[in-house]
């Protein structure tokens, strides 16, 4: 029991690290919470700080989830990596370092999935990239990808994977509730590539 609690606390603290906030403050002298969407995650890092910073934040946010998912291996515990990774996801969303606020945990969740099942991770990431190249919207691509993760998990006959994927999907939809409203209104932000972006650009 002590080991399980220790792993969850460490997982939370790892997830609480906020590379988007720190990269912006240290290297760009910007508080990312005051610009763009105000989110400390990957998408807003790309938007406010640029491609190099965005890639760095993406890699670090994913690494947080992977590190948390590998804690059972480090502690020689039988706890499922997906369960250990929940702490990191909560940490990213409610970071102790910035007043228990945070990002939407998409990249961190993907990192946990990478630690748990690399093949499943590749499948979901491939779906995400395809959707992003069509929709040009990170929010929409994330929500649909998580929904696909739930459906695909059923073929693995892994109830823990399915339950955690379902909970994360609900969580991601909740965190993207304002994005859903903007998608419906046609005002959602897009990235500067993809079919939808190019179509929208050519229409003007």
Coordinates of N, CA and C in Angstrom, one line a residue:
X1 N 0.8 -1.2 0.0 CA 0.0 0.0 0.0 C 0.9 1.3 0.0
X2 N 1.9 1.3 0.8 CA 2.8 2.4 0.9 C 3.5 2.7 -0.5
X3 N 3.9 1.6 -1.2 CA 4.5 1.8 -2.5 C 3.5 2.4 -3.5
X4 N 2.3 1.9 -3.4 CA 1.3 2.4 -4.3 C 1.0 3.9 -4.1
X5 N 0.9 4.3 -2.9 CA 0.7 5.7 -2.5 C 1.9 6.5 -3.0
X6 N 3.1 6.0 -2.7 CA 4.3 6.7 -3.1 C 4.4 6.9 -4.6
X7 N 4.0 5.9 -5.4 CA 4.0 6.0 -6.8 C 3.0 7.0 -7.3
X8 N 1.9 7.0 -6.7 CA 0.8 8.0 -7.1 C 1.3 9.4 -6.8
X9 N 1.9 9.6 -5.7 CA 2.4 11.0 -5.3 C 3.5 11.4 -6.3
X10 N 4.4 10.5 -6.5 CA 5.5 10.8 -7.5 C 4.9 11.1 -8.9
X11 N 3.9 10.3 -9.3 CA 3.3 10.5 -10.6 C 2.7 11.8 -10.7
X12 N 2.0 12.2 -9.6 CA 1.3 13.6 -9.6 C 2.4 14.7 -9.7
X13 N 3.5 14.5 -8.9 CA 4.5 15.6 -8.9 C 5.2 15.7 -10.3
X14 N 5.4 14.5 -10.9 CA 6.0 14.5 -12.3 C 5.0 15.3 -13.2
X15 N 3.7 14.9 -13.1 CA 2.7 15.5 -14.0 C 2.6 17.0 -13.7
X16 N 2.9 17.4 -12.5 CA 2.7 18.8 -12.1 C 3.7 19.8 -12.7
X17 N 4.8 19.2 -13.2 CA 5.8 20.0 -13.9 C 5.2 20.7 -15.1
X18 N 5.5 22.0 -15.3 CA 4.8 22.7 -16.3 C 5.8 23.3 -17.3
X19 N 6.3 22.5 -18.2 CA 7.3 23.0 -19.2 C 6.8 24.1 -20.1
X20 N 5.5 24.1 -20.4 CA 4.9 25.2 -21.2 C 5.1 26.6 -20.5
X21 N 4.8 26.6 -19.2 CA 4.9 27.8 -18.4 C 6.4 28.2 -18.2
X22 N 7.2 27.2 -17.9 CA 8.6 27.5 -17.6 C 9.4 27.9 -18.9
X23 N 9.2 27.2 -20.0 CA 9.9 27.5 -21.2 C 9.5 29.0 -21.6
X24 N 8.2 29.3 -21.5 CA 7.8 30.7 -21.8 C 8.5 31.7 -21.0
X25 N 8.5 31.4 -19.7 CA 9.1 32.4 -18.7 C 10.6 32.5 -18.9
X26 N 11.3 31.4 -18.9 CA 12.7 31.4 -18.9 C 13.3 31.9 -20.3
X27 N 12.8 31.3 -21.4 CA 13.5 31.6 -22.7 C 12.8 32.7 -23.5
X28 N 11.5 33.0 -23.2 CA 10.8 34.0 -24.0 C 10.3 35.1 -23.2
X29 N 10.5 35.1 -21.9 CA 10.0 36.1 -21.0 C 8.5 36.4 -21.2
X30 N 7.8 35.3 -21.4 CA 6.3 35.5 -21.5 C 5.6 34.5 -20.6
X31 N 4.5 35.0 -20.0 CA 3.6 34.1 -19.2 C 2.6 33.6 -20.2
X32 N 2.7 32.3 -20.6 CA 1.8 31.7 -21.6 C 0.4 31.7 -21.2
X33 N 0.1 31.9 -19.9 CA -1.2 31.9 -19.3 C -1.9 33.2 -19.7
X34 N -1.1 34.2 -20.1 CA -1.7 35.5 -20.4 C -1.9 35.8 -21.9
X35 N -1.5 34.8 -22.7 CA -1.5 35.0 -24.1 C -2.2 33.8 -24.8
X36 N -2.7 34.0 -26.0 CA -3.3 33.0 -26.8 C -4.6 32.5 -26.0
X37 N -4.7 31.2 -25.9 CA -5.8 30.6 -25.2 C -5.7 30.6 -23.7
X38 N -4.4 30.9 -23.2 CA -4.2 31.0 -21.8 C -3.8 29.6 -21.3
X39 N -3.8 28.6 -22.1 CA -3.5 27.2 -21.7 C -2.0 27.0 -21.7
X40 N -1.5 26.1 -20.8 CA 0.0 25.9 -20.6 C 0.4 24.7 -21.4
X41 N -0.4 24.2 -22.3 CA -0.1 23.0 -23.0 C 0.6 23.2 -24.3
X42 N 0.6 22.2 -25.1 CA 1.4 22.2 -26.4 C 0.8 23.1 -27.4
X43 N -0.5 23.1 -27.6 CA -1.1 23.9 -28.7 C -0.8 25.4 -28.5
X44 N -1.1 25.9 -27.3 CA -0.8 27.3 -27.0 C 0.6 27.6 -27.0
X45 N 1.5 26.7 -26.7 CA 2.9 26.9 -26.8 C 3.3 27.1 -28.2
X46 N 2.8 26.3 -29.1 CA 3.1 26.5 -30.6 C 2.6 27.9 -31.0
X47 N 1.4 28.2 -30.5 CA 0.7 29.5 -31.0 C 1.5 30.7 -30.5
X48 N 1.9 30.7 -29.2 CA 2.5 31.9 -28.6 C 4.0 31.9 -28.7
X49 N 4.6 30.7 -28.5 CA 6.1 30.7 -28.4 C 6.8 30.3 -29.7
X50 N 6.1 29.6 -30.6 CA 6.7 29.2 -31.9 C 6.9 27.7 -31.9
X51 N 7.3 27.2 -33.1 CA 7.5 25.8 -33.4 C 8.5 25.1 -32.5
X52 N 9.7 25.7 -32.4 CA 10.7 25.1 -31.5 C 10.2 24.9 -30.1
X53 N 9.7 25.9 -29.5 CA 9.2 25.8 -28.1 C 8.0 24.8 -28.1
X54 N 7.1 24.8 -29.1 CA 6.0 23.9 -29.1 C 6.4 22.5 -29.1
X55 N 7.4 22.2 -30.0 CA 7.9 20.8 -30.0 C 8.5 20.4 -28.7
X56 N 9.3 21.3 -28.1 CA 9.9 21.0 -26.8 C 8.9 20.7 -25.7
X57 N 7.8 21.6 -25.7 CA 6.8 21.4 -24.7 C 6.0 20.1 -24.9
X58 N 5.7 19.8 -26.2 CA 5.1 18.5 -26.6 C 5.9 17.3 -26.1
X59 N 7.2 17.3 -26.4 CA 8.0 16.2 -26.0 C 8.1 16.1 -24.4
X60 N 8.2 17.2 -23.7 CA 8.3 17.1 -22.3 C 7.0 16.7 -21.6
X61 N 5.9 17.2 -22.2 CA 4.6 16.8 -21.6 C 4.3 15.3 -21.8
X62 N 4.7 14.8 -23.0 CA 4.6 13.4 -23.2 C 5.5 12.6 -22.3
X63 N 6.7 13.1 -22.2 CA 7.7 12.4 -21.3 C 7.2 12.3 -19.9
X64 N 6.5 13.3 -19.4 CA 5.9 13.2 -18.1 C 5.0 12.0 -17.9
X65 N 4.1 11.8 -18.9 CA 3.2 10.7 -18.8 C 3.9 9.3 -18.9
X66 N 5.0 9.3 -19.8 CA 5.7 8.0 -20.0 C 6.5 7.7 -18.7
X67 N 7.1 8.7 -18.1 CA 7.9 8.5 -16.9 C 7.0 8.0 -15.8
X68 N 5.8 8.6 -15.7 CA 4.8 8.2 -14.6 C 4.4 6.7 -14.9
X69 N 4.1 6.4 -16.2 CA 3.7 5.1 -16.5 C 4.7 4.0 -16.3
X70 N 6.0 4.4 -16.2 CA 7.1 3.5 -16.0 C 7.4 3.3 -14.5
X71 N 6.8 4.1 -13.6 CA 7.1 4.0 -12.2 C 6.9 2.5 -11.6
X72 N 5.8 1.8 -12.0 CA 5.6 0.4 -11.5 C 6.9 -0.4 -11.9
X73 N 7.4 -0.2 -13.0 CA 8.6 -1.0 -13.4 C 9.8 -0.6 -12.5
X74 N 9.9 0.7 -12.2 CA 11.0 1.1 -11.4 C 10.9 0.6 -9.9
X75 N 9.6 0.5 -9.5 CA 9.4 0.1 -8.1 C 9.1 -1.4 -8.0
X76 N 9.2 -2.1 -9.1 CA 8.9 -3.6 -9.2 C 7.5 -3.9 -8.7
X77 N 6.6 -3.0 -9.1 CA 5.2 -3.2 -8.6 C 4.3 -3.8 -9.7
X78 N 3.3 -4.5 -9.3 CA 2.3 -5.1 -10.2 C 1.2 -4.1 -10.6
X79 N 1.3 -2.9 -10.1 CA 0.2 -1.9 -10.5 C 0.2 -1.6 -12.0
X80 N -0.9 -1.5 -12.6 CA -1.0 -1.3 -14.0 C -0.5 0.1 -14.3
X81 N 0.4 0.2 -15.3 CA 1.0 1.5 -15.7 C -0.1 2.6 -16.0
X82 N -1.2 2.2 -16.5 CA -2.3 3.1 -16.8 C -2.8 3.8 -15.5
X83 N -2.9 3.0 -14.5 CA -3.4 3.5 -13.2 C -2.3 4.4 -12.6
X84 N -1.1 4.0 -12.7 CA 0.0 4.9 -12.2 C 0.1 6.2 -12.9
X85 N -0.2 6.2 -14.2 CA -0.2 7.4 -15.0 C -1.3 8.4 -14.7
X86 N -2.3 7.9 -14.1 CA -3.5 8.8 -13.8 C -3.0 10.0 -12.9
X87 N -2.0 9.7 -12.0 CA -1.5 10.8 -11.1 C -0.9 11.9 -12.0
X88 N -0.1 11.5 -13.0 CA 0.5 12.5 -13.9 C -0.5 13.3 -14.6
X89 N -1.5 12.7 -15.1 CA -2.6 13.4 -15.8 C -3.3 14.4 -14.9
X90 N -3.6 14.0 -13.7 CA -4.2 14.9 -12.7 C -3.2 16.1 -12.4
X91 N -1.9 15.7 -12.3 CA -0.9 16.7 -12.0 C -0.8 17.8 -13.1
X92 N -0.8 17.3 -14.3 CA -0.7 18.2 -15.4 C -2.0 19.2 -15.5
X93 N -3.1 18.6 -15.1 CA -4.3 19.4 -15.2 C -4.5 20.3 -14.0
X94 N -4.0 19.8 -12.8 CA -4.1 20.6 -11.6 C -2.7 20.7 -10.9
X95 N -1.9 21.5 -11.6 CA -0.5 21.6 -11.1 C -0.3 22.3 -9.8
X96 N 0.4 21.8 -8.9 CA 0.7 22.4 -7.6 C 1.5 23.6 -7.8
X97 N 2.3 23.7 -8.9 CA 3.2 24.9 -9.1 C 2.5 26.1 -9.6
X98 N 1.3 26.0 -10.1 CA 0.6 27.2 -10.7 C -0.8 27.3 -10.1
X99 N -0.9 27.1 -8.9 CA -2.2 27.3 -8.2 C -3.3 26.2 -8.6
X100 N -2.8 25.0 -8.8 CA -3.7 23.9 -9.1 C -4.5 24.1 -10.4
X101 N -3.9 24.8 -11.3 CA -4.4 24.9 -12.7 C -3.5 24.2 -13.6
X102 N -3.9 24.1 -14.9 CA -3.0 23.4 -15.8 C -3.6 23.3 -17.2
X103 N -3.1 22.3 -17.9 CA -3.5 22.0 -19.3 C -4.6 21.0 -19.4
X104 N -4.8 20.5 -20.6 CA -5.9 19.6 -20.9 C -5.4 18.1 -20.9
X105 N -4.1 17.9 -20.7 CA -3.5 16.6 -20.5 C -3.6 15.6 -21.7
X106 N -3.7 16.2 -22.9 CA -3.7 15.3 -24.1 C -2.4 14.6 -24.3
X107 N -1.3 15.5 -24.3 CA 0.0 14.9 -24.6 C 0.5 14.0 -23.4
X108 N 0.2 14.4 -22.2 CA 0.6 13.6 -21.0 C -0.1 12.3 -21.1
X109 N -1.4 12.3 -21.4 CA -2.2 11.0 -21.5 C -1.6 10.1 -22.6
X110 N -1.1 10.7 -23.7 CA -0.5 10.0 -24.8 C 0.8 9.4 -24.3
X111 N 1.5 10.1 -23.5 CA 2.8 9.6 -22.9 C 2.5 8.4 -22.0
X112 N 1.5 8.4 -21.2 CA 1.1 7.2 -20.4 C 0.8 6.0 -21.3
X113 N 0.1 6.3 -22.3 CA -0.3 5.2 -23.3 C 1.0 4.6 -23.9
X114 N 2.0 5.4 -24.2 CA 3.2 5.0 -24.8 C 3.9 4.0 -23.8
X115 N 3.9 4.3 -22.6 CA 4.6 3.5 -21.6 C 3.8 2.1 -21.4
X116 N 2.5 2.2 -21.6 CA 1.7 1.0 -21.4 C 1.7 0.1 -22.6
X117 N 1.5 0.6 -23.8 CA 1.3 -0.2 -25.0 C 1.8 0.6 -26.2
X118 N 3.1 0.5 -26.6 CA 3.6 1.3 -27.7 C 2.8 1.1 -29.0
X119 N 2.4 -0.1 -29.3 CA 1.7 -0.3 -30.5 C 0.3 0.4 -30.5
X120 N -0.4 0.3 -29.4 CA -1.7 1.0 -29.3 C -1.4 2.5 -29.4
X121 N -0.3 3.0 -28.8 CA 0.0 4.4 -28.9 C 0.2 4.8 -30.4
X122 N 0.9 4.0 -31.1 CA 1.2 4.4 -32.5 C -0.1 4.4 -33.3
X123 N -1.0 3.5 -33.0 CA -2.3 3.5 -33.7 C -3.1 4.8 -33.5
X124 N -3.2 5.2 -32.2 CA -3.9 6.4 -31.8 C -3.3 7.6 -32.4
X125 N -1.9 7.7 -32.3 CA -1.2 8.9 -32.8 C -1.4 9.0 -34.3
X126 N -1.4 7.9 -35.0 CA -1.6 7.9 -36.4 C -3.0 8.4 -36.8
X127 N -4.0 8.0 -36.0 CA -5.4 8.5 -36.2 C -5.4 10.0 -35.9
X128 N -4.7 10.5 -34.9 CA -4.7 11.9 -34.5 C -4.1 12.7 -35.7
X129 N -2.9 12.2 -36.2 CA -2.3 12.9 -37.3 C -3.1 13.0 -38.5
X130 N -3.8 12.0 -38.9 CA -4.7 12.0 -40.0 C -5.8 13.0 -39.8
X131 N -6.4 12.9 -38.6 CA -7.5 13.8 -38.3 C -7.1 15.3 -38.4
X132 N -5.9 15.5 -37.8 CA -5.3 16.9 -37.8 C -5.0 17.4 -39.2
X133 N -4.5 16.5 -40.0 CA -4.2 16.9 -41.4 C -5.5 17.3 -42.2
X134 N -6.6 16.8 -41.7 CA -7.9 17.0 -42.4 C -8.6 18.2 -41.8
X135 N -8.7 18.2 -40.4 CA -9.5 19.2 -39.7 C -8.7 20.5 -39.4
X136 N -7.4 20.4 -39.3 CA -6.6 21.5 -38.9 C -6.9 22.0 -37.5
X137 N -7.6 21.2 -36.7 CA -8.0 21.6 -35.3 C -7.4 20.5 -34.3
X138 N -6.6 21.0 -33.4 CA -6.0 20.1 -32.4 C -7.1 19.6 -31.5
X139 N -8.0 20.4 -31.1 CA -9.1 20.1 -30.2 C -9.9 19.0 -30.7
X140 N -10.4 19.2 -31.9 CA -11.3 18.2 -32.6 C -10.6 16.8 -32.8
X141 N -9.3 16.9 -33.2 CA -8.6 15.7 -33.5 C -8.3 15.0 -32.2
X142 N -8.1 15.7 -31.1 CA -7.8 15.1 -29.8 C -9.1 14.3 -29.3
X143 N -10.2 15.0 -29.4 CA -11.4 14.4 -28.9 C -11.8 13.1 -29.7
X144 N -11.7 13.2 -31.0 CA -12.1 12.0 -31.8 C -11.1 10.9 -31.6
X145 N -9.8 11.3 -31.4 CA -8.8 10.2 -31.2 C -9.0 9.5 -29.9
X146 N -9.3 10.2 -28.9 CA -9.6 9.6 -27.6 C -10.8 8.7 -27.7
X147 N -11.8 9.1 -28.4 CA -13.0 8.3 -28.6 C -12.7 7.0 -29.4
X148 N -11.8 7.1 -30.4 CA -11.3 5.9 -31.1 C -10.5 5.0 -30.2
X149 N -9.8 5.6 -29.3 CA -9.0 4.8 -28.3 C -9.9 3.9 -27.5
X150 N -11.1 4.4 -27.1 CA -12.0 3.6 -26.3 C -12.5 2.4 -27.2
X151 N -12.9 2.7 -28.4 CA -13.5 1.7 -29.3 C -12.4 0.6 -29.6
X152 N -11.2 1.1 -29.9 CA -10.1 0.1 -30.3 C -9.7 -0.7 -29.1
X153 N -9.7 -0.1 -27.9 CA -9.3 -0.8 -26.7 C -10.2 -2.1 -26.4
X154 N -11.4 -2.1 -27.0 CA -12.3 -3.2 -26.8 C -11.7 -4.5 -27.4
X155 N -10.9 -4.3 -28.5 CA -10.4 -5.4 -29.2 C -9.2 -6.0 -28.4
X156 N -8.7 -5.3 -27.5 CA -7.5 -5.8 -26.7 C -8.0 -6.6 -25.5
X157 N -9.3 -6.6 -25.2 CA -9.9 -7.3 -24.1 C -9.1 -7.0 -22.8
X158 N -8.8 -5.8 -22.6 CA -8.1 -5.3 -21.5 C -9.0 -4.3 -20.8
X159 N -9.7 -4.7 -19.7 CA -10.7 -3.9 -19.1 C -10.1 -2.7 -18.4
X160 N -8.9 -2.8 -17.9 CA -8.3 -1.6 -17.3 C -8.0 -0.5 -18.4
X161 N -7.5 -1.0 -19.5 CA -7.3 0.0 -20.6 C -8.6 0.6 -21.1
X162 N -9.6 -0.2 -21.2 CA -10.9 0.4 -21.7 C -11.5 1.3 -20.7
X163 N -11.5 1.0 -19.4 CA -12.0 1.9 -18.4 C -11.3 3.2 -18.3
X164 N -9.9 3.1 -18.2 CA -9.1 4.3 -18.1 C -9.3 5.2 -19.4
X165 N -9.3 4.5 -20.6 CA -9.5 5.2 -21.8 C -10.9 6.0 -21.8
X166 N -11.9 5.3 -21.3 CA -13.2 5.9 -21.3 C -13.2 7.1 -20.3
X167 N -12.6 6.9 -19.1 CA -12.6 8.0 -18.2 C -11.8 9.2 -18.8
X168 N -10.7 8.9 -19.4 CA -9.9 10.0 -20.0 C -10.6 10.7 -21.2
X169 N -11.4 9.9 -21.9 CA -12.1 10.5 -23.0 C -13.2 11.5 -22.5
X170 N -13.9 11.1 -21.4 CA -14.9 12.0 -20.8 C -14.2 13.2 -20.3
X171 N -13.0 13.0 -19.6 CA -12.3 14.1 -19.1 C -11.8 15.1 -20.1
X172 N -11.3 14.5 -21.3 CA -10.8 15.4 -22.4 C -12.0 16.2 -23.0
X173 N -13.1 15.5 -23.1 CA -14.3 16.3 -23.7 C -14.7 17.4 -22.7
X174 N -14.6 17.1 -21.4 CA -15.0 18.1 -20.4 C -14.0 19.3 -20.5
X175 N -12.7 19.0 -20.6 CA -11.7 20.1 -20.6 C -11.8 20.9 -21.9
X176 N -12.4 20.3 -22.9 CA -12.5 20.9 -24.2 C -13.9 21.5 -24.5
X177 N -14.7 21.7 -23.4 CA -16.1 22.1 -23.6 C -16.2 23.5 -24.2
X178 N -15.3 24.4 -24.0 CA -15.3 25.7 -24.6 C -14.9 25.5 -26.1
X179 N -14.0 24.6 -26.4 CA -13.6 24.3 -27.8 C -14.8 23.8 -28.6
X180 N -15.6 23.0 -27.9 CA -16.7 22.4 -28.6 C -17.7 23.5 -29.0
X181 N -17.9 24.4 -28.2 CA -18.8 25.6 -28.5 C -18.2 26.3 -29.7
X182 N -16.9 26.6 -29.7 CA -16.3 27.3 -30.8 C -16.3 26.5 -32.1
X183 N -16.2 25.2 -32.0 CA -16.3 24.3 -33.2 C -17.7 24.4 -33.8
X184 N -18.7 24.4 -32.9 CA -20.1 24.5 -33.4 C -20.3 25.9 -34.1
X185 N -19.7 26.9 -33.5 CA -19.9 28.3 -34.0 C -19.0 28.6 -35.2
X186 N -18.1 27.7 -35.5 CA -17.1 27.9 -36.6 C -16.0 28.9 -36.3
X187 N -15.8 29.1 -35.0 CA -14.7 30.1 -34.6 C -13.5 29.4 -33.9
X188 N -13.4 28.1 -33.9 CA -12.3 27.4 -33.3 C -11.0 27.7 -34.0
X189 N -10.0 27.9 -33.2 CA -8.6 28.2 -33.8 C -8.1 27.0 -34.6
X190 N -7.4 27.3 -35.6 CA -6.8 26.2 -36.5 C -5.3 26.4 -36.5
X191 N -4.6 25.3 -36.8 CA -3.2 25.4 -37.0 C -3.0 25.7 -38.5
X192 N -1.8 26.3 -38.8 CA -1.6 26.8 -40.2 C -1.2 25.7 -41.2
X193 N -1.9 24.6 -41.2 CA -1.8 23.6 -42.3 C -2.9 22.6 -42.1
X194 N -3.1 21.8 -43.1 CA -4.2 20.8 -43.2 C -5.2 21.3 -44.2
X195 N -6.1 20.3 -44.5 CA -7.1 20.5 -45.6 C -8.0 21.7 -45.2
X196 N -8.6 21.7 -44.0 CA -9.5 22.7 -43.6 C -8.9 24.1 -43.6
X197 N -7.7 24.2 -43.1 CA -7.0 25.5 -43.1 C -6.8 26.0 -44.5
X198 N -6.3 25.1 -45.4 CA -6.1 25.5 -46.8 C -7.4 25.9 -47.5
X199 N -8.4 25.1 -47.2 CA -9.7 25.4 -47.8 C -10.3 26.7 -47.4
X200 N -10.2 27.0 -46.1 CA -10.7 28.2 -45.5 C -9.9 29.4 -46.0
X201 N -8.6 29.2 -46.2 CA -7.7 30.3 -46.7 C -8.0 30.6 -48.2
X202 N -8.2 29.5 -49.0 CA -8.5 29.8 -50.4 C -9.9 30.4 -50.6
X203 N -10.8 30.1 -49.6 CA -12.2 30.7 -49.8 C -12.2 32.2 -49.6
X204 N -11.1 32.7 -48.9 CA -11.0 34.1 -48.6 C -10.2 34.8 -49.7

